[in-house]
Amino acid sequence: MGSAGALALSLALLLVCVVVCQDVQSDVAALLAVKKALVDPQGVLANWVAGVANAPCDWSGVICEAGRVFELRLQDAGLQGPLAAEIGNLSELRRLNVHTNRLNGNIPASLGNCSNLRAIYLFENDITGDIPREVFLGCTGLQVLSISQNRVVGSIPTEIGTLSALRSLDLTNNLIVGSIPVELSKCVALNVLALGGNLLSGSLPHELGLLVNLQRLDVSNNQLSGLIPLELESLPLLQTLDLSNNNLTGGVPNIFTNLPALQILRLGHNLLSGPLPAEIGNAAALLEVTLAVNKLSGSLPASLPNLVLLQTLNFSNNLFTDGVANVGGLRSIQTLDLSFNEFNGALPSVLTQLVSLRVLALSGNKFSGTIPLGLGAIVNLQSLALDGNLLEGALPSDFGSLQSLVSLYLGGNALSGSIPETLALCTQLQILDLRVNGFSGSIPASLGNLQNLQVLRLGWNKLSGVLPPELGRCTNLRILNLSGQNFTGALPTSYTTLSNLRELSLDGNAINGSIPADFVKLALLTTLALSNNRLSGEIPANVGNATNLQILELYGNQLYGTLPPSLGNCTNLQTLDLHGNRLTGEIPVGVALLPKLEQLNLAGNAISGSILPELGNMSTLVALNVSRNNLTGTIPASLENLPNLVLFDVSWNNLHGEIPSALGAKFSIASFEGNIGLCGRPLNDNCGVSRKSKWERFWTWRAIVGVAVGGGVLALVVLALCAFCCVHLLRKHRGGRLEKPGSPLDKVIMFRSPITLANIQEATGQFDEDHVLSRTRHGIVFKAILQDGTVMSVRRLPDGAVEDSLFKAEAEMLGKVKHRNLTVLRGYYVHGDVRLLVYDYMPNGNLASLLQEASQQDGHVLNWPMRHLIALGVSRGLSFLHTQCDPPIVHGDVKPNNVQFDADFEAHLSDFGLDKLSVTPTDPSSSSTPVGSLGYVSPEATMSGQLSSAADVYSFGIVLLELLTGRRPVMFANQDEDIVKWVKRQLQSGQVSELFDPSLLDLDPESSEWEEFLLAVKVALLCTAPDPMDRPSMTEVVFMLEGCRVGTELPTSSSEPTNQASPV
């Protein structure tokens, strides 16, 4: 080579070196910028220093090829802060692995400059912002994108369709909205598509069926709606299909014949209905099938035994009625959950052949007969739940063979006999729940050998004898509930050594003696319920040592002495109920300083002194009852400051002076009567006028005693009702915004499918009068018929001043309230004074119109089973609002007009949660009150103007009486008589047949339906007790109504109302 050639080569090499050096320096500068933006508490980046040899390739977490940065490997390094935009200058970067840190900020759009990127791992950080479309446009060779467990928002960019090499996309557990883009179908190399735990809406694209390499599809925990695409059967490699926790409707499609690799099928918590395809048995590779919480019905397919590898089958909370025997061939099954369906008949003996079972749950069905012998042979069984059925007879003798059993739930049946000693052989047992049955005899002392036992619930049986002191050896016990039995003798001192005890409920027995002082040394105890026994002596002086105590119920005993001052140390106490004892002395000041106290009941003692003014500082107090004591002095004006007070009773003391005006306006005469010196509203006595004589007061007391005796007889009747119903308890219990303000193109925010304001206007004829379904205090309801034939109900709320963001927040919350007996909010619209709520249309009208129709046809449109189903449905919906919503929802206006019927005549409670969404105008002609409707409002709500769950129970009781008798609550000629008083009068006079609606007059007095009707009447009377504290909760009402239905027949088609749509 000549000198000229050598020179040219040298210059070329020099140029290459210069370029390479420049590229390396660019990488160094980029990484130093990344370091500068981060907080590095663990010093992982400490050696990222410029100017050192082999920088940056020798830096920790930096992987190089040919001197260039090829990979950043900084996972789980404790790094904090954002990723600097300069990271996009790493032009040769192939893998970015910074998962499991505390990174925040946005995903840098500059990553799109890293055209060689193949994998991005950002999962388990705190990253926010949108997914930058620049990444998809610039990194077309990307194979893995994992950004799960962050707070990424926005929608999935449609440019994702350019990533033809993408194999894994994991966006789970973020805040991504919008629909699933159909462009994903262009990512034909996808093996994993994981979009679960976001806010995605719309339907599943049919085009997903083009992803023939897909092995895992997870879109669970979103807001998807519509049908499951049949095209999913075109995914021959699919192993996991998880569509759970959405709003998918329709049936389960027959996709199983062409999915030979399917192992995991999860479709639970949707709105799926209809039968399960028989072809499910063709998916022979299935290991798990979960279809819980849907509306699937019919029989379990006979093809199930073909699933020889199946380990988990969960069909709970559906409407299946038959085919349990078809699970007998599942020889690999480990978890079988068929709870809360409509199965009936005897438990199939084939269950005893499932020798691999670890969990068997059949709760909340209608199984009857005895528990089959042979379950004890399932030696690996860890959990057995048969509670809430109609099972009877004794426990099988082979239960003692279940050496692996951890939990046994048999409550709410009609089981009888003694508790077998052999249960003590189940040494792994942690939960033993036999409550609400008919077990008799004593508790086996051998149960004290269950060292692992944590929960023992035996309440509401027929057990007797003394409390076994051997239970004190169960040192892991957290809950001990032996309520409602016939136990006698003293409280065992051995129970004071149960240091892990949280709840001790021994109420409703005949236990005598004193309360051991060491009970209060149980540091973790939150509930101590010893009421309605025969306990005597004083309340332990050191009760204040139980600082975690939340509920202390000692009422209905013979306790004497003073209230211990140490009660003031129980700073977590919420309920203190000591009524009906023989306590004396004054109320300790410390009681008035308890910061969380909600209920204070000291009635029926001999407490003296004055009412503490400090009680007025207890902002959490809901109920205060100090009636029937020897209190003197005046009623402190400070009690007017209690914002949550619903029940207030100071009657029958020796109080004097003027009643504070706010209390007098809020509570009735019954709260103040029997105090000879009190005056002012609501008493008829004006202050300054002479009081009644002592003799008048004496004879008044004699009248009260007479009433009390009569009330005792009524209490026995109520106890008899509870005892009957308890046998049947637990059977079903264990539910882009605006493009241009005011434009017709403005979107109605739908939780399932997009609808514009123009669609609504067209569907309602511009809110024409002809489309009006009803008018309520919460606005006008219109029938909306969309272009595709879908019929919706649209409520236009009254013009009001509810701020837009508050309206949207409340509407979003209501949209999450879903139960089969509630009207479900499907969408909303807000702009200016226009506020719309979109619901499913209820074609069969409401209960008010149905009862009116029944009265015109002598009631024959409604037979007893249908009335019972309506009552049960409404009670379940109301119970869901009270107990399953966060925060709990008080309805406030339970009445027949707000009970609507769908196409299947299933009852749906409507008009809940609307008080916060509108400012309701006052209409003098309306029967509505600020807290409900005339005739349905509880006495305390009428007086206080405040809503409560107890007031809802009262309103439900009135609706139940109206449903049973056919009489409206305000249709009585005697102005002093209402429906409750009328029903009680008919019962007292023995004129029971007068209670029956005309359609029920032909009931045979000897039939079970006659008995069921009377039990339902008594449930209604419990609900309408004057004192809200005496009313059951809606959960208890559900239990009682389920127990009231002795028969199993359902309404026949001839007894159902017409299917013609009627106004809601």
PDB file of C-alpha atoms in Angstrom, residues 369-582:
ATOM      1  CA  GLY A 369     -81.775 -34.013  54.433  1.00  0.00           C
ATOM      2  CA  THR A 370     -78.784 -35.237  56.393  1.00  0.00           C
ATOM      3  CA  ILE A 371     -75.075 -34.753  55.852  1.00  0.00           C
ATOM      4  CA  PRO A 372     -73.912 -37.906  54.031  1.00  0.00           C
ATOM      5  CA  LEU A 373     -71.648 -40.305  55.812  1.00  0.00           C
ATOM      6  CA  GLY A 374     -68.316 -40.550  54.060  1.00  0.00           C
ATOM      7  CA  LEU A 375     -67.145 -36.937  54.034  1.00  0.00           C
ATOM      8  CA  GLY A 376     -64.781 -37.984  56.792  1.00  0.00           C
ATOM      9  CA  ALA A 377     -62.895 -40.041  54.214  1.00  0.00           C
ATOM     10  CA  ILE A 378     -61.727 -36.892  52.451  1.00  0.00           C
ATOM     11  CA  VAL A 379     -58.649 -36.778  54.630  1.00  0.00           C
ATOM     12  CA  ASN A 380     -57.107 -33.710  52.940  1.00  0.00           C
ATOM     13  CA  LEU A 381     -60.199 -31.543  53.479  1.00  0.00           C
ATOM     14  CA  GLN A 382     -59.226 -28.218  55.060  1.00  0.00           C
ATOM     15  CA  SER A 383     -62.452 -26.184  54.788  1.00  0.00           C
ATOM     16  CA  LEU A 384     -66.049 -27.452  54.826  1.00  0.00           C
ATOM     17  CA  ALA A 385     -68.860 -24.899  54.514  1.00  0.00           C
ATOM     18  CA  LEU A 386     -72.453 -26.167  54.509  1.00  0.00           C
ATOM     19  CA  ASP A 387     -73.991 -23.231  56.379  1.00  0.00           C
ATOM     20  CA  GLY A 388     -77.255 -21.562  55.375  1.00  0.00           C
ATOM     21  CA  ASN A 389     -79.065 -24.648  54.044  1.00  0.00           C
ATOM     22  CA  LEU A 390     -81.915 -26.821  55.339  1.00  0.00           C
ATOM     23  CA  LEU A 391     -79.827 -29.715  56.582  1.00  0.00           C
ATOM     24  CA  GLU A 392     -81.070 -31.717  59.541  1.00  0.00           C
ATOM     25  CA  GLY A 393     -80.108 -34.615  61.719  1.00  0.00           C
ATOM     26  CA  ALA A 394     -76.926 -35.267  63.628  1.00  0.00           C
ATOM     27  CA  LEU A 395     -73.345 -34.654  62.561  1.00  0.00           C
ATOM     28  CA  PRO A 396     -71.798 -37.740  60.957  1.00  0.00           C
ATOM     29  CA  SER A 397     -69.658 -39.797  63.277  1.00  0.00           C
ATOM     30  CA  ASP A 398     -66.725 -39.796  60.845  1.00  0.00           C
ATOM     31  CA  PHE A 399     -66.086 -36.030  61.059  1.00  0.00           C
ATOM     32  CA  GLY A 400     -63.389 -36.781  63.608  1.00  0.00           C
ATOM     33  CA  SER A 401     -61.339 -38.316  60.782  1.00  0.00           C
ATOM     34  CA  LEU A 402     -60.870 -34.924  59.138  1.00  0.00           C
ATOM     35  CA  GLN A 403     -57.414 -34.465  60.610  1.00  0.00           C
ATOM     36  CA  SER A 404     -56.537 -31.624  58.187  1.00  0.00           C
ATOM     37  CA  LEU A 405     -59.740 -29.621  58.760  1.00  0.00           C
ATOM     38  CA  VAL A 406     -59.065 -25.947  59.472  1.00  0.00           C
ATOM     39  CA  SER A 407     -62.572 -24.440  59.207  1.00  0.00           C
ATOM     40  CA  LEU A 408     -66.034 -25.974  59.637  1.00  0.00           C
ATOM     41  CA  TYR A 409     -69.104 -23.836  58.853  1.00  0.00           C
ATOM     42  CA  LEU A 410     -72.452 -25.529  59.583  1.00  0.00           C
ATOM     43  CA  GLY A 411     -74.456 -22.559  60.912  1.00  0.00           C
ATOM     44  CA  GLY A 412     -78.005 -21.693  59.895  1.00  0.00           C
ATOM     45  CA  ASN A 413     -79.356 -25.206  59.349  1.00  0.00           C
ATOM     46  CA  ALA A 414     -81.667 -27.439  61.389  1.00  0.00           C
ATOM     47  CA  LEU A 415     -79.019 -29.826  62.669  1.00  0.00           C
ATOM     48  CA  SER A 416     -79.713 -31.483  65.966  1.00  0.00           C
ATOM     49  CA  GLY A 417     -78.301 -33.912  68.479  1.00  0.00           C
ATOM     50  CA  SER A 418     -75.203 -33.344  70.518  1.00  0.00           C
ATOM     51  CA  ILE A 419     -71.909 -31.836  69.453  1.00  0.00           C
ATOM     52  CA  PRO A 420     -69.714 -34.905  68.802  1.00  0.00           C
ATOM     53  CA  GLU A 421     -66.763 -35.463  71.085  1.00  0.00           C
ATOM     54  CA  THR A 422     -64.871 -36.638  67.995  1.00  0.00           C
ATOM     55  CA  LEU A 423     -64.579 -33.053  66.734  1.00  0.00           C
ATOM     56  CA  ALA A 424     -61.761 -32.721  69.249  1.00  0.00           C
ATOM     57  CA  LEU A 425     -59.761 -35.055  67.027  1.00  0.00           C
ATOM     58  CA  CYS A 426     -59.662 -32.332  64.333  1.00  0.00           C
ATOM     59  CA  THR A 427     -56.569 -30.851  65.923  1.00  0.00           C
ATOM     60  CA  GLN A 428     -55.892 -28.366  63.090  1.00  0.00           C
ATOM     61  CA  LEU A 429     -59.315 -26.738  63.496  1.00  0.00           C
ATOM     62  CA  GLN A 430     -59.204 -22.939  63.665  1.00  0.00           C
ATOM     63  CA  ILE A 431     -62.855 -22.030  62.973  1.00  0.00           C
ATOM     64  CA  LEU A 432     -65.847 -23.974  64.316  1.00  0.00           C
ATOM     65  CA  ASP A 433     -69.185 -22.340  63.462  1.00  0.00           C
ATOM     66  CA  LEU A 434     -72.307 -24.295  64.465  1.00  0.00           C
ATOM     67  CA  ARG A 435     -74.537 -21.317  65.331  1.00  0.00           C
ATOM     68  CA  VAL A 436     -78.291 -21.154  64.667  1.00  0.00           C
ATOM     69  CA  ASN A 437     -79.104 -24.869  64.715  1.00  0.00           C
ATOM     70  CA  GLY A 438     -80.827 -27.172  67.162  1.00  0.00           C
ATOM     71  CA  PHE A 439     -77.854 -28.772  68.888  1.00  0.00           C
ATOM     72  CA  SER A 440     -78.575 -29.773  72.469  1.00  0.00           C
ATOM     73  CA  GLY A 441     -76.722 -31.089  75.462  1.00  0.00           C
ATOM     74  CA  SER A 442     -73.492 -29.648  76.775  1.00  0.00           C
ATOM     75  CA  ILE A 443     -70.341 -28.422  75.074  1.00  0.00           C
ATOM     76  CA  PRO A 444     -67.827 -31.293  75.039  1.00  0.00           C
ATOM     77  CA  ALA A 445     -64.987 -30.522  77.420  1.00  0.00           C
ATOM     78  CA  SER A 446     -62.669 -32.140  74.881  1.00  0.00           C
ATOM     79  CA  LEU A 447     -62.995 -29.089  72.640  1.00  0.00           C
ATOM     80  CA  GLY A 448     -60.536 -27.511  75.026  1.00  0.00           C
ATOM     81  CA  ASN A 449     -57.865 -29.669  73.384  1.00  0.00           C
ATOM     82  CA  LEU A 450     -58.148 -27.696  70.112  1.00  0.00           C
ATOM     83  CA  GLN A 451     -55.027 -25.616  70.644  1.00  0.00           C
ATOM     84  CA  ASN A 452     -55.304 -23.993  67.187  1.00  0.00           C
ATOM     85  CA  LEU A 453     -58.943 -22.913  67.589  1.00  0.00           C
ATOM     86  CA  GLN A 454     -59.418 -19.200  66.881  1.00  0.00           C
ATOM     87  CA  VAL A 455     -63.179 -18.826  66.310  1.00  0.00           C
ATOM     88  CA  LEU A 456     -65.878 -20.756  68.192  1.00  0.00           C
ATOM     89  CA  ARG A 457     -69.454 -19.783  67.340  1.00  0.00           C
ATOM     90  CA  LEU A 458     -72.140 -21.956  68.939  1.00  0.00           C
ATOM     91  CA  GLY A 459     -74.785 -19.281  69.554  1.00  0.00           C
ATOM     92  CA  TRP A 460     -78.539 -19.790  69.151  1.00  0.00           C
ATOM     93  CA  ASN A 461     -78.760 -23.532  69.701  1.00  0.00           C
ATOM     94  CA  LYS A 462     -80.315 -25.438  72.601  1.00  0.00           C
ATOM     95  CA  LEU A 463     -77.137 -26.089  74.525  1.00  0.00           C
ATOM     96  CA  SER A 464     -77.244 -26.198  78.300  1.00  0.00           C
ATOM     97  CA  GLY A 465     -75.196 -27.014  81.360  1.00  0.00           C
ATOM     98  CA  VAL A 466     -72.260 -25.046  82.674  1.00  0.00           C
ATOM     99  CA  LEU A 467     -69.715 -23.272  80.539  1.00  0.00           C
ATOM    100  CA  PRO A 468     -66.799 -25.686  80.158  1.00  0.00           C
ATOM    101  CA  PRO A 469     -63.719 -24.239  81.876  1.00  0.00           C
ATOM    102  CA  GLU A 470     -61.615 -26.395  79.533  1.00  0.00           C
ATOM    103  CA  LEU A 471     -62.153 -23.823  76.756  1.00  0.00           C
ATOM    104  CA  GLY A 472     -59.673 -21.691  78.661  1.00  0.00           C
ATOM    105  CA  ARG A 473     -56.974 -23.966  77.237  1.00  0.00           C
ATOM    106  CA  CYS A 474     -57.743 -22.747  73.700  1.00  0.00           C
ATOM    107  CA  THR A 475     -55.186 -19.985  74.048  1.00  0.00           C
ATOM    108  CA  ASN A 476     -55.474 -18.871  70.392  1.00  0.00           C
ATOM    109  CA  LEU A 477     -59.195 -18.099  70.631  1.00  0.00           C
ATOM    110  CA  ARG A 478     -60.107 -14.719  69.153  1.00  0.00           C
ATOM    111  CA  ILE A 479     -63.904 -15.054  69.061  1.00  0.00           C
ATOM    112  CA  LEU A 480     -66.012 -16.991  71.583  1.00  0.00           C
ATOM    113  CA  ASN A 481     -69.750 -16.659  70.935  1.00  0.00           C
ATOM    114  CA  LEU A 482     -72.121 -18.821  72.991  1.00  0.00           C
ATOM    115  CA  SER A 483     -75.113 -16.449  72.939  1.00  0.00           C
ATOM    116  CA  GLY A 484     -78.759 -17.452  73.214  1.00  0.00           C
ATOM    117  CA  GLN A 485     -78.428 -20.795  75.013  1.00  0.00           C
ATOM    118  CA  ASN A 486     -79.432 -22.173  78.393  1.00  0.00           C
ATOM    119  CA  PHE A 487     -76.054 -22.098  80.108  1.00  0.00           C
ATOM    120  CA  THR A 488     -76.047 -21.766  83.857  1.00  0.00           C
ATOM    121  CA  GLY A 489     -73.451 -21.441  86.580  1.00  0.00           C
ATOM    122  CA  ALA A 490     -70.687 -18.909  86.966  1.00  0.00           C
ATOM    123  CA  LEU A 491     -68.308 -17.438  84.404  1.00  0.00           C
ATOM    124  CA  PRO A 492     -65.218 -19.650  84.340  1.00  0.00           C
ATOM    125  CA  THR A 493     -62.152 -17.789  85.561  1.00  0.00           C
ATOM    126  CA  SER A 494     -60.103 -19.809  83.059  1.00  0.00           C
ATOM    127  CA  TYR A 495     -61.508 -17.625  80.289  1.00  0.00           C
ATOM    128  CA  THR A 496     -59.552 -14.704  81.712  1.00  0.00           C
ATOM    129  CA  THR A 497     -56.359 -16.344  80.419  1.00  0.00           C
ATOM    130  CA  LEU A 498     -57.473 -16.168  76.764  1.00  0.00           C
ATOM    131  CA  SER A 499     -55.027 -13.380  75.969  1.00  0.00           C
ATOM    132  CA  ASN A 500     -55.856 -13.319  72.231  1.00  0.00           C
ATOM    133  CA  LEU A 501     -59.609 -12.924  72.741  1.00  0.00           C
ATOM    134  CA  ARG A 502     -61.268 -10.120  70.752  1.00  0.00           C
ATOM    135  CA  GLU A 503     -64.929 -11.004  71.256  1.00  0.00           C
ATOM    136  CA  LEU A 504     -66.638 -12.682  74.205  1.00  0.00           C
ATOM    137  CA  SER A 505     -70.396 -12.979  73.636  1.00  0.00           C
ATOM    138  CA  LEU A 506     -72.275 -14.949  76.303  1.00  0.00           C
ATOM    139  CA  ASP A 507     -75.499 -12.924  76.268  1.00  0.00           C
ATOM    140  CA  GLY A 508     -78.944 -14.502  76.496  1.00  0.00           C
ATOM    141  CA  ASN A 509     -78.152 -17.304  78.947  1.00  0.00           C
ATOM    142  CA  ALA A 510     -78.787 -17.871  82.642  1.00  0.00           C
ATOM    143  CA  ILE A 511     -75.247 -17.326  83.891  1.00  0.00           C
ATOM    144  CA  ASN A 512     -74.992 -16.163  87.486  1.00  0.00           C
ATOM    145  CA  GLY A 513     -72.352 -14.969  89.898  1.00  0.00           C
ATOM    146  CA  SER A 514     -70.122 -11.960  89.403  1.00  0.00           C
ATOM    147  CA  ILE A 515     -67.966 -10.766  86.535  1.00  0.00           C
ATOM    148  CA  PRO A 516     -64.381 -11.885  87.177  1.00  0.00           C
ATOM    149  CA  ALA A 517     -62.155  -8.838  87.571  1.00  0.00           C
ATOM    150  CA  ASP A 518     -59.475 -10.405  85.402  1.00  0.00           C
ATOM    151  CA  PHE A 519     -61.691 -10.229  82.307  1.00  0.00           C
ATOM    152  CA  VAL A 520     -60.659  -6.620  81.905  1.00  0.00           C
ATOM    153  CA  LYS A 521     -57.026  -7.725  81.668  1.00  0.00           C
ATOM    154  CA  LEU A 522     -57.690  -9.166  78.206  1.00  0.00           C
ATOM    155  CA  ALA A 523     -55.756  -6.472  76.389  1.00  0.00           C
ATOM    156  CA  LEU A 524     -57.094  -7.247  72.901  1.00  0.00           C
ATOM    157  CA  LEU A 525     -60.772  -7.562  73.864  1.00  0.00           C
ATOM    158  CA  THR A 526     -63.051  -5.353  71.729  1.00  0.00           C
ATOM    159  CA  THR A 527     -66.484  -6.856  72.512  1.00  0.00           C
ATOM    160  CA  LEU A 528     -67.766  -8.001  75.890  1.00  0.00           C
ATOM    161  CA  ALA A 529     -71.448  -8.995  75.674  1.00  0.00           C
ATOM    162  CA  LEU A 530     -72.839 -10.517  78.878  1.00  0.00           C
ATOM    163  CA  SER A 531     -76.338  -9.062  78.719  1.00  0.00           C
ATOM    164  CA  ASN A 532     -79.586 -10.832  79.642  1.00  0.00           C
ATOM    165  CA  ASN A 533     -78.105 -13.205  82.185  1.00  0.00           C
ATOM    166  CA  ARG A 534     -78.400 -13.373  85.977  1.00  0.00           C
ATOM    167  CA  LEU A 535     -75.105 -11.759  86.846  1.00  0.00           C
ATOM    168  CA  SER A 536     -74.822  -9.883  90.103  1.00  0.00           C
ATOM    169  CA  GLY A 537     -72.174  -7.974  91.982  1.00  0.00           C
ATOM    170  CA  GLU A 538     -70.357  -4.882  90.840  1.00  0.00           C
ATOM    171  CA  ILE A 539     -68.806  -3.980  87.536  1.00  0.00           C
ATOM    172  CA  PRO A 540     -65.055  -4.558  87.989  1.00  0.00           C
ATOM    173  CA  ALA A 541     -63.452  -1.341  89.176  1.00  0.00           C
ATOM    174  CA  ASN A 542     -60.497  -1.812  86.840  1.00  0.00           C
ATOM    175  CA  VAL A 543     -62.654  -2.101  83.696  1.00  0.00           C
ATOM    176  CA  GLY A 544     -60.711   0.868  82.323  1.00  0.00           C
ATOM    177  CA  ASN A 545     -57.735  -1.433  81.773  1.00  0.00           C
ATOM    178  CA  ALA A 546     -59.551  -2.868  78.742  1.00  0.00           C
ATOM    179  CA  THR A 547     -58.450   0.029  76.593  1.00  0.00           C
ATOM    180  CA  ASN A 548     -59.319  -1.668  73.276  1.00  0.00           C
ATOM    181  CA  LEU A 549     -62.917  -2.318  74.296  1.00  0.00           C
ATOM    182  CA  GLN A 550     -65.418  -1.057  71.697  1.00  0.00           C
ATOM    183  CA  ILE A 551     -68.649  -2.710  72.825  1.00  0.00           C
ATOM    184  CA  LEU A 552     -69.579  -3.264  76.490  1.00  0.00           C
ATOM    185  CA  GLU A 553     -73.066  -4.749  76.886  1.00  0.00           C
ATOM    186  CA  LEU A 554     -74.046  -5.831  80.408  1.00  0.00           C
ATOM    187  CA  TYR A 555     -77.746  -4.939  80.315  1.00  0.00           C
ATOM    188  CA  GLY A 556     -80.541  -7.099  81.709  1.00  0.00           C
ATOM    189  CA  ASN A 557     -78.650  -8.422  84.731  1.00  0.00           C
ATOM    190  CA  GLN A 558     -78.705  -7.737  88.468  1.00  0.00           C
ATOM    191  CA  LEU A 559     -75.524  -5.721  88.739  1.00  0.00           C
ATOM    192  CA  TYR A 560     -75.328  -3.168  91.511  1.00  0.00           C
ATOM    193  CA  GLY A 561     -72.896  -0.591  92.828  1.00  0.00           C
ATOM    194  CA  THR A 562     -71.633   2.507  91.080  1.00  0.00           C
ATOM    195  CA  LEU A 563     -70.312   3.051  87.606  1.00  0.00           C
ATOM    196  CA  PRO A 564     -66.506   2.640  87.772  1.00  0.00           C
ATOM    197  CA  PRO A 565     -64.692   5.960  87.130  1.00  0.00           C
ATOM    198  CA  SER A 566     -62.096   3.970  85.151  1.00  0.00           C
ATOM    199  CA  LEU A 567     -64.624   3.635  82.302  1.00  0.00           C
ATOM    200  CA  GLY A 568     -63.194   6.947  81.145  1.00  0.00           C
ATOM    201  CA  ASN A 569     -60.006   5.106  80.182  1.00  0.00           C
ATOM    202  CA  CYS A 570     -61.844   2.965  77.578  1.00  0.00           C
ATOM    203  CA  THR A 571     -61.143   5.514  74.888  1.00  0.00           C
ATOM    204  CA  ASN A 572     -62.154   3.190  72.041  1.00  0.00           C
ATOM    205  CA  LEU A 573     -65.591   2.466  73.491  1.00  0.00           C
ATOM    206  CA  GLN A 574     -68.433   2.921  70.985  1.00  0.00           C
ATOM    207  CA  THR A 575     -71.328   1.220  72.772  1.00  0.00           C
ATOM    208  CA  LEU A 576     -71.908   1.285  76.538  1.00  0.00           C
ATOM    209  CA  ASP A 577     -75.207  -0.408  77.404  1.00  0.00           C
ATOM    210  CA  LEU A 578     -75.872  -1.105  81.098  1.00  0.00           C
ATOM    211  CA  HIS A 579     -79.645  -0.662  81.176  1.00  0.00           C
ATOM    212  CA  GLY A 580     -81.902  -2.833  83.300  1.00  0.00           C
ATOM    213  CA  ASN A 581     -79.605  -3.391  86.276  1.00  0.00           C
ATOM    214  CA  ARG A 582     -79.514  -2.020  89.842  1.00  0.00           C
TER     215      ARG A 582
END
